[in-house]
Amino acid sequence: MNKYRILKPEQSYTFNQYFLLPNPTIDVVAEFEYSYDRTELQLPRYLADISYLEFLQNYLQRNIKLFNPTAEISIREFMIAPILAEICDQTKAQLYSEYPINVNEKLKGTLDYYLHKSNSLLVIEAKQSDIRRGFTELAVELIALEQSLDEQSSILFGAVTNGDDWKFGTLNRQQKLITEDIKLYRVPEGLEDLVRVLVGILSSET
């Protein structure tokens, strides 16, 4: 737990500015009176057959061969958006890009992707690199979302990805606890595991 203030009281912060902070996640979330843990999460998993998995695998492998995305916008377009679009089409979840949130001067900005279905929701933060710092930004986004929601969801889910690796996290609303998953899901070789978790989250009633 940090013993000094990281955030300047008079300064306004957007989500992206938390990515630039050198401080560890535990100290940043403590600014908002949340605790932090790092462990292997037991995430929801969809266990039935996934009919579109082969199509998605081939589509992503083609993109990997044809393109060498280095900018964040290219990674989102060629590696992340196709997965989310297919999953939302199949699960009938709503998909928002650049979703704005403005809770206060310390919790504001846009979510790269926001997926919503019934009481289930998922935040995706896309990064060109450094998903370690990207998780800190994701954690703050989850805190902002938690403070702006009326839904009764007890657990909020999020993931940060650079297109190749995906790292999940959760926010427990009752415990005010941010948990970072120590496991990475890698695309394309781990696509099935990733899809089963994404669909599982959107199909869960948390």
mmCIF file of C-alpha atoms in Angstrom:
data_model
loop_
_atom_site.group_PDB
_atom_site.id
_atom_site.type_symbol
_atom_site.label_atom_id
_atom_site.label_comp_id
_atom_site.label_asym_id
_atom_site.label_seq_id
_atom_site.Cartn_x
_atom_site.Cartn_y
_atom_site.Cartn_z
ATOM 1 C CA MET A 1 0.000 0.000 0.000
ATOM 2 C CA ASN A 2 1.388 3.392 -0.977
ATOM 3 C CA LYS A 3 2.077 5.851 1.855
ATOM 4 C CA TYR A 4 2.004 8.922 -0.352
ATOM 5 C CA ARG A 5 -0.389 10.305 -2.942
ATOM 6 C CA ILE A 6 0.373 9.351 -6.525
ATOM 7 C CA LEU A 7 -2.322 11.483 -8.113
ATOM 8 C CA LYS A 8 -2.109 15.252 -7.847
ATOM 9 C CA PRO A 9 -5.373 16.585 -6.358
ATOM 10 C CA GLU A 10 -5.566 19.536 -8.733
ATOM 11 C CA GLN A 11 -4.786 17.535 -11.892
ATOM 12 C CA SER A 12 -7.252 15.899 -14.273
ATOM 13 C CA TYR A 13 -6.478 12.350 -15.480
ATOM 14 C CA THR A 14 -7.723 10.355 -18.460
ATOM 15 C CA PHE A 15 -7.490 6.572 -18.620
ATOM 16 C CA ASN A 16 -4.502 6.687 -20.962
ATOM 17 C CA GLN A 17 -2.488 8.728 -18.470
ATOM 18 C CA TYR A 18 -2.586 5.834 -16.006
ATOM 19 C CA PHE A 19 -0.766 3.730 -18.611
ATOM 20 C CA LEU A 20 2.087 6.235 -18.451
ATOM 21 C CA LEU A 21 2.479 6.095 -14.668
ATOM 22 C CA PRO A 22 5.550 4.135 -13.460
ATOM 23 C CA ASN A 23 3.783 3.086 -10.253
ATOM 24 C CA PRO A 24 2.638 -0.525 -9.706
ATOM 25 C CA THR A 25 -1.034 -1.369 -10.099
ATOM 26 C CA ILE A 26 -1.496 -1.979 -6.375
ATOM 27 C CA ASP A 27 -0.524 1.619 -5.579
ATOM 28 C CA VAL A 28 -2.632 3.133 -8.349
ATOM 29 C CA VAL A 29 -5.865 1.340 -7.402
ATOM 30 C CA ALA A 30 -5.220 2.207 -3.744
ATOM 31 C CA GLU A 31 -5.745 5.838 -4.751
ATOM 32 C CA PHE A 32 -9.400 4.892 -5.254
ATOM 33 C CA GLU A 33 -9.539 2.725 -2.104
ATOM 34 C CA TYR A 34 -9.449 -0.585 -3.963
ATOM 35 C CA SER A 35 -7.194 -3.511 -3.097
ATOM 36 C CA TYR A 36 -5.249 -5.654 -5.568
ATOM 37 C CA ASP A 37 -4.315 -9.299 -5.968
ATOM 38 C CA ARG A 38 -2.515 -11.340 -8.606
ATOM 39 C CA THR A 39 -3.446 -14.994 -9.015
ATOM 40 C CA GLU A 40 -4.777 -17.531 -11.520
ATOM 41 C CA LEU A 41 -8.410 -16.622 -12.036
ATOM 42 C CA GLN A 42 -11.110 -19.256 -12.396
ATOM 43 C CA LEU A 43 -12.846 -17.561 -15.294
ATOM 44 C CA PRO A 44 -16.195 -18.656 -16.759
ATOM 45 C CA ARG A 45 -15.817 -21.016 -19.723
ATOM 46 C CA TYR A 46 -18.241 -21.920 -22.481
ATOM 47 C CA LEU A 47 -18.166 -25.719 -22.784
ATOM 48 C CA ALA A 48 -20.407 -26.455 -25.775
ATOM 49 C CA ASP A 49 -19.322 -26.758 -29.402
ATOM 50 C CA ILE A 50 -18.070 -23.560 -31.085
ATOM 51 C CA SER A 51 -19.120 -23.842 -34.716
ATOM 52 C CA TYR A 52 -17.345 -20.661 -35.856
ATOM 53 C CA LEU A 53 -13.957 -21.422 -34.285
ATOM 54 C CA GLU A 54 -12.360 -22.800 -37.465
ATOM 55 C CA PHE A 55 -13.554 -19.811 -39.484
ATOM 56 C CA LEU A 56 -12.124 -17.403 -36.929
ATOM 57 C CA GLN A 57 -8.834 -19.304 -36.730
ATOM 58 C CA ASN A 58 -8.395 -19.193 -40.513
ATOM 59 C CA TYR A 59 -9.396 -15.536 -40.669
ATOM 60 C CA LEU A 60 -6.826 -14.491 -38.066
ATOM 61 C CA GLN A 61 -4.069 -16.632 -39.561
ATOM 62 C CA ARG A 62 -4.705 -14.982 -42.912
ATOM 63 C CA ASN A 63 -4.451 -11.537 -41.310
ATOM 64 C CA ILE A 64 -1.202 -12.503 -39.592
ATOM 65 C CA LYS A 65 0.288 -13.625 -42.923
ATOM 66 C CA LEU A 66 -0.914 -10.617 -44.922
ATOM 67 C CA PHE A 67 -0.320 -7.826 -42.428
ATOM 68 C CA ASN A 68 2.379 -6.866 -39.963
ATOM 69 C CA PRO A 69 0.443 -4.503 -37.693
ATOM 70 C CA THR A 70 2.634 -2.369 -35.447
ATOM 71 C CA ALA A 71 0.354 0.576 -34.636
ATOM 72 C CA GLU A 72 -2.342 0.124 -31.995
ATOM 73 C CA ILE A 73 -5.132 0.971 -34.453
ATOM 74 C CA SER A 74 -3.906 -1.724 -36.869
ATOM 75 C CA ILE A 75 -3.710 -4.327 -34.104
ATOM 76 C CA ARG A 76 -7.271 -3.501 -33.121
ATOM 77 C CA GLU A 77 -8.511 -3.701 -36.711
ATOM 78 C CA PHE A 78 -6.812 -6.926 -37.769
ATOM 79 C CA MET A 79 -6.365 -8.955 -34.561
ATOM 80 C CA ILE A 80 -8.849 -7.853 -31.903
ATOM 81 C CA ALA A 81 -12.002 -6.552 -33.591
ATOM 82 C CA PRO A 82 -12.579 -9.730 -35.678
ATOM 83 C CA ILE A 83 -12.660 -11.870 -32.512
ATOM 84 C CA LEU A 84 -14.997 -9.544 -30.653
ATOM 85 C CA ALA A 85 -17.308 -9.010 -33.627
ATOM 86 C CA GLU A 86 -17.743 -12.740 -34.208
ATOM 87 C CA ILE A 87 -18.337 -13.467 -30.528
ATOM 88 C CA CYS A 88 -20.903 -10.686 -30.201
ATOM 89 C CA ASP A 89 -22.673 -11.829 -33.355
ATOM 90 C CA GLN A 90 -22.928 -15.362 -31.998
ATOM 91 C CA THR A 91 -23.887 -14.425 -28.423
ATOM 92 C CA LYS A 92 -26.094 -11.442 -29.375
ATOM 93 C CA ALA A 93 -24.072 -9.217 -27.062
ATOM 94 C CA GLN A 94 -23.779 -5.501 -27.744
ATOM 95 C CA LEU A 95 -20.366 -4.245 -28.844
ATOM 96 C CA TYR A 96 -19.272 -0.631 -28.420
ATOM 97 C CA SER A 97 -16.016 0.911 -29.626
ATOM 98 C CA GLU A 98 -14.536 4.059 -28.050
ATOM 99 C CA TYR A 99 -17.176 4.017 -25.314
ATOM 100 C CA PRO A 100 -17.011 7.271 -23.280
ATOM 101 C CA ILE A 101 -17.096 7.374 -19.471
ATOM 102 C CA ASN A 102 -16.866 10.475 -17.298
ATOM 103 C CA VAL A 103 -17.235 9.798 -13.578
ATOM 104 C CA ASN A 104 -15.044 12.643 -12.330
ATOM 105 C CA GLU A 105 -11.758 14.398 -13.086
ATOM 106 C CA LYS A 106 -9.749 11.308 -12.088
ATOM 107 C CA LEU A 107 -11.953 8.710 -13.801
ATOM 108 C CA LYS A 108 -12.696 9.642 -17.380
ATOM 109 C CA GLY A 109 -11.834 8.657 -20.924
ATOM 110 C CA THR A 110 -12.911 6.097 -23.501
ATOM 111 C CA LEU A 111 -12.983 2.310 -23.354
ATOM 112 C CA ASP A 112 -11.462 0.738 -26.456
ATOM 113 C CA TYR A 113 -14.193 -1.915 -26.443
ATOM 114 C CA TYR A 114 -17.185 -2.418 -24.191
ATOM 115 C CA LEU A 115 -19.246 -5.621 -24.523
ATOM 116 C CA HIS A 116 -22.590 -5.932 -22.780
ATOM 117 C CA LYS A 117 -25.280 -8.593 -22.547
ATOM 118 C CA SER A 118 -27.944 -8.684 -19.835
ATOM 119 C CA ASN A 119 -26.025 -8.535 -16.510
ATOM 120 C CA SER A 120 -22.724 -9.574 -18.117
ATOM 121 C CA LEU A 121 -20.164 -7.061 -19.306
ATOM 122 C CA LEU A 122 -16.584 -7.005 -20.490
ATOM 123 C CA VAL A 123 -14.050 -4.206 -21.036
ATOM 124 C CA ILE A 124 -11.220 -4.677 -23.536
ATOM 125 C CA GLU A 125 -8.150 -2.430 -23.483
ATOM 126 C CA ALA A 126 -5.969 -2.631 -26.600
ATOM 127 C CA LYS A 127 -2.264 -1.823 -26.435
ATOM 128 C CA GLN A 128 0.541 -1.839 -28.966
ATOM 129 C CA SER A 129 2.843 -3.269 -26.306
ATOM 130 C CA ASP A 130 3.462 -3.470 -22.548
ATOM 131 C CA ILE A 131 0.306 -5.156 -21.328
ATOM 132 C CA ARG A 132 1.770 -4.963 -17.796
ATOM 133 C CA ARG A 133 1.178 -1.220 -17.679
ATOM 134 C CA GLY A 134 -1.877 -1.759 -19.812
ATOM 135 C CA PHE A 135 -3.397 -3.725 -16.955
ATOM 136 C CA THR A 136 -3.079 -0.703 -14.676
ATOM 137 C CA GLU A 137 -5.085 1.320 -17.180
ATOM 138 C CA LEU A 138 -7.639 -1.496 -17.436
ATOM 139 C CA ALA A 139 -7.968 -1.602 -13.643
ATOM 140 C CA VAL A 140 -8.796 2.106 -13.527
ATOM 141 C CA GLU A 141 -11.315 1.664 -16.352
ATOM 142 C CA LEU A 142 -13.044 -1.091 -14.379
ATOM 143 C CA ILE A 143 -13.175 1.181 -11.322
ATOM 144 C CA ALA A 144 -14.731 3.949 -13.417
ATOM 145 C CA LEU A 145 -17.255 1.547 -14.907
ATOM 146 C CA GLU A 146 -18.123 0.159 -11.486
ATOM 147 C CA GLN A 147 -18.853 3.642 -10.182
ATOM 148 C CA SER A 148 -21.073 4.496 -13.153
ATOM 149 C CA LEU A 149 -23.172 1.303 -13.248
ATOM 150 C CA ASP A 150 -26.625 0.711 -11.869
ATOM 151 C CA GLU A 151 -26.569 -2.994 -12.779
ATOM 152 C CA GLN A 152 -26.386 -5.565 -10.014
ATOM 153 C CA SER A 153 -23.383 -7.416 -11.467
ATOM 154 C CA SER A 154 -21.155 -8.472 -8.573
ATOM 155 C CA ILE A 155 -18.073 -9.120 -10.739
ATOM 156 C CA LEU A 156 -16.843 -6.942 -13.600
ATOM 157 C CA PHE A 157 -14.536 -8.502 -16.187
ATOM 158 C CA GLY A 158 -11.844 -6.944 -18.332
ATOM 159 C CA ALA A 159 -8.923 -7.892 -20.542
ATOM 160 C CA VAL A 160 -5.893 -6.100 -21.916
ATOM 161 C CA THR A 161 -4.349 -7.312 -25.157
ATOM 162 C CA ASN A 162 -1.668 -6.452 -27.690
ATOM 163 C CA GLY A 163 -3.309 -8.710 -30.267
ATOM 164 C CA ASP A 164 -1.008 -11.647 -29.530
ATOM 165 C CA ASP A 165 -1.403 -11.965 -25.752
ATOM 166 C CA TRP A 166 -4.562 -11.506 -23.694
ATOM 167 C CA LYS A 167 -4.553 -10.929 -19.915
ATOM 168 C CA PHE A 168 -7.791 -10.926 -17.910
ATOM 169 C CA GLY A 169 -8.754 -9.141 -14.737
ATOM 170 C CA THR A 170 -11.782 -8.816 -12.493
ATOM 171 C CA LEU A 171 -13.289 -6.264 -10.145
ATOM 172 C CA ASN A 172 -15.194 -7.629 -7.174
ATOM 173 C CA ARG A 173 -17.691 -4.902 -6.305
ATOM 174 C CA GLN A 174 -18.455 -6.089 -2.780
ATOM 175 C CA GLN A 175 -14.822 -6.536 -1.767
ATOM 176 C CA LYS A 176 -13.550 -3.567 -3.816
ATOM 177 C CA LEU A 177 -10.851 -5.901 -5.104
ATOM 178 C CA ILE A 178 -9.024 -5.844 -8.441
ATOM 179 C CA THR A 179 -7.557 -9.232 -9.386
ATOM 180 C CA GLU A 180 -5.043 -9.718 -12.198
ATOM 181 C CA ASP A 181 -4.878 -13.127 -13.844
ATOM 182 C CA ILE A 182 -1.347 -14.537 -14.017
ATOM 183 C CA LYS A 183 -2.278 -16.600 -17.072
ATOM 184 C CA LEU A 184 -1.822 -15.311 -20.624
ATOM 185 C CA TYR A 185 -3.959 -16.432 -23.564
ATOM 186 C CA ARG A 186 -2.005 -16.357 -26.815
ATOM 187 C CA VAL A 187 -3.406 -15.948 -30.329
ATOM 188 C CA PRO A 188 -3.582 -17.793 -32.647
ATOM 189 C CA GLU A 189 -2.433 -20.982 -30.883
ATOM 190 C CA GLY A 190 -4.590 -20.423 -27.812
ATOM 191 C CA LEU A 191 -7.593 -19.023 -29.660
ATOM 192 C CA GLU A 192 -10.011 -21.741 -28.550
ATOM 193 C CA ASP A 193 -9.254 -21.196 -24.850
ATOM 194 C CA LEU A 194 -9.616 -17.442 -25.325
ATOM 195 C CA VAL A 195 -12.939 -17.714 -27.152
ATOM 196 C CA ARG A 196 -14.344 -20.096 -24.552
ATOM 197 C CA VAL A 197 -13.504 -17.604 -21.799
ATOM 198 C CA LEU A 198 -14.883 -14.602 -23.691
ATOM 199 C CA VAL A 199 -18.145 -16.392 -24.477
ATOM 200 C CA GLY A 200 -18.264 -17.756 -20.930
ATOM 201 C CA ILE A 201 -18.028 -14.247 -19.484
ATOM 202 C CA LEU A 202 -20.779 -12.912 -21.739
ATOM 203 C CA SER A 203 -22.960 -15.918 -20.931
ATOM 204 C CA SER A 204 -22.493 -15.715 -17.167
ATOM 205 C CA GLU A 205 -24.921 -14.101 -14.732
ATOM 206 C CA THR A 206 -22.615 -12.375 -12.263
#
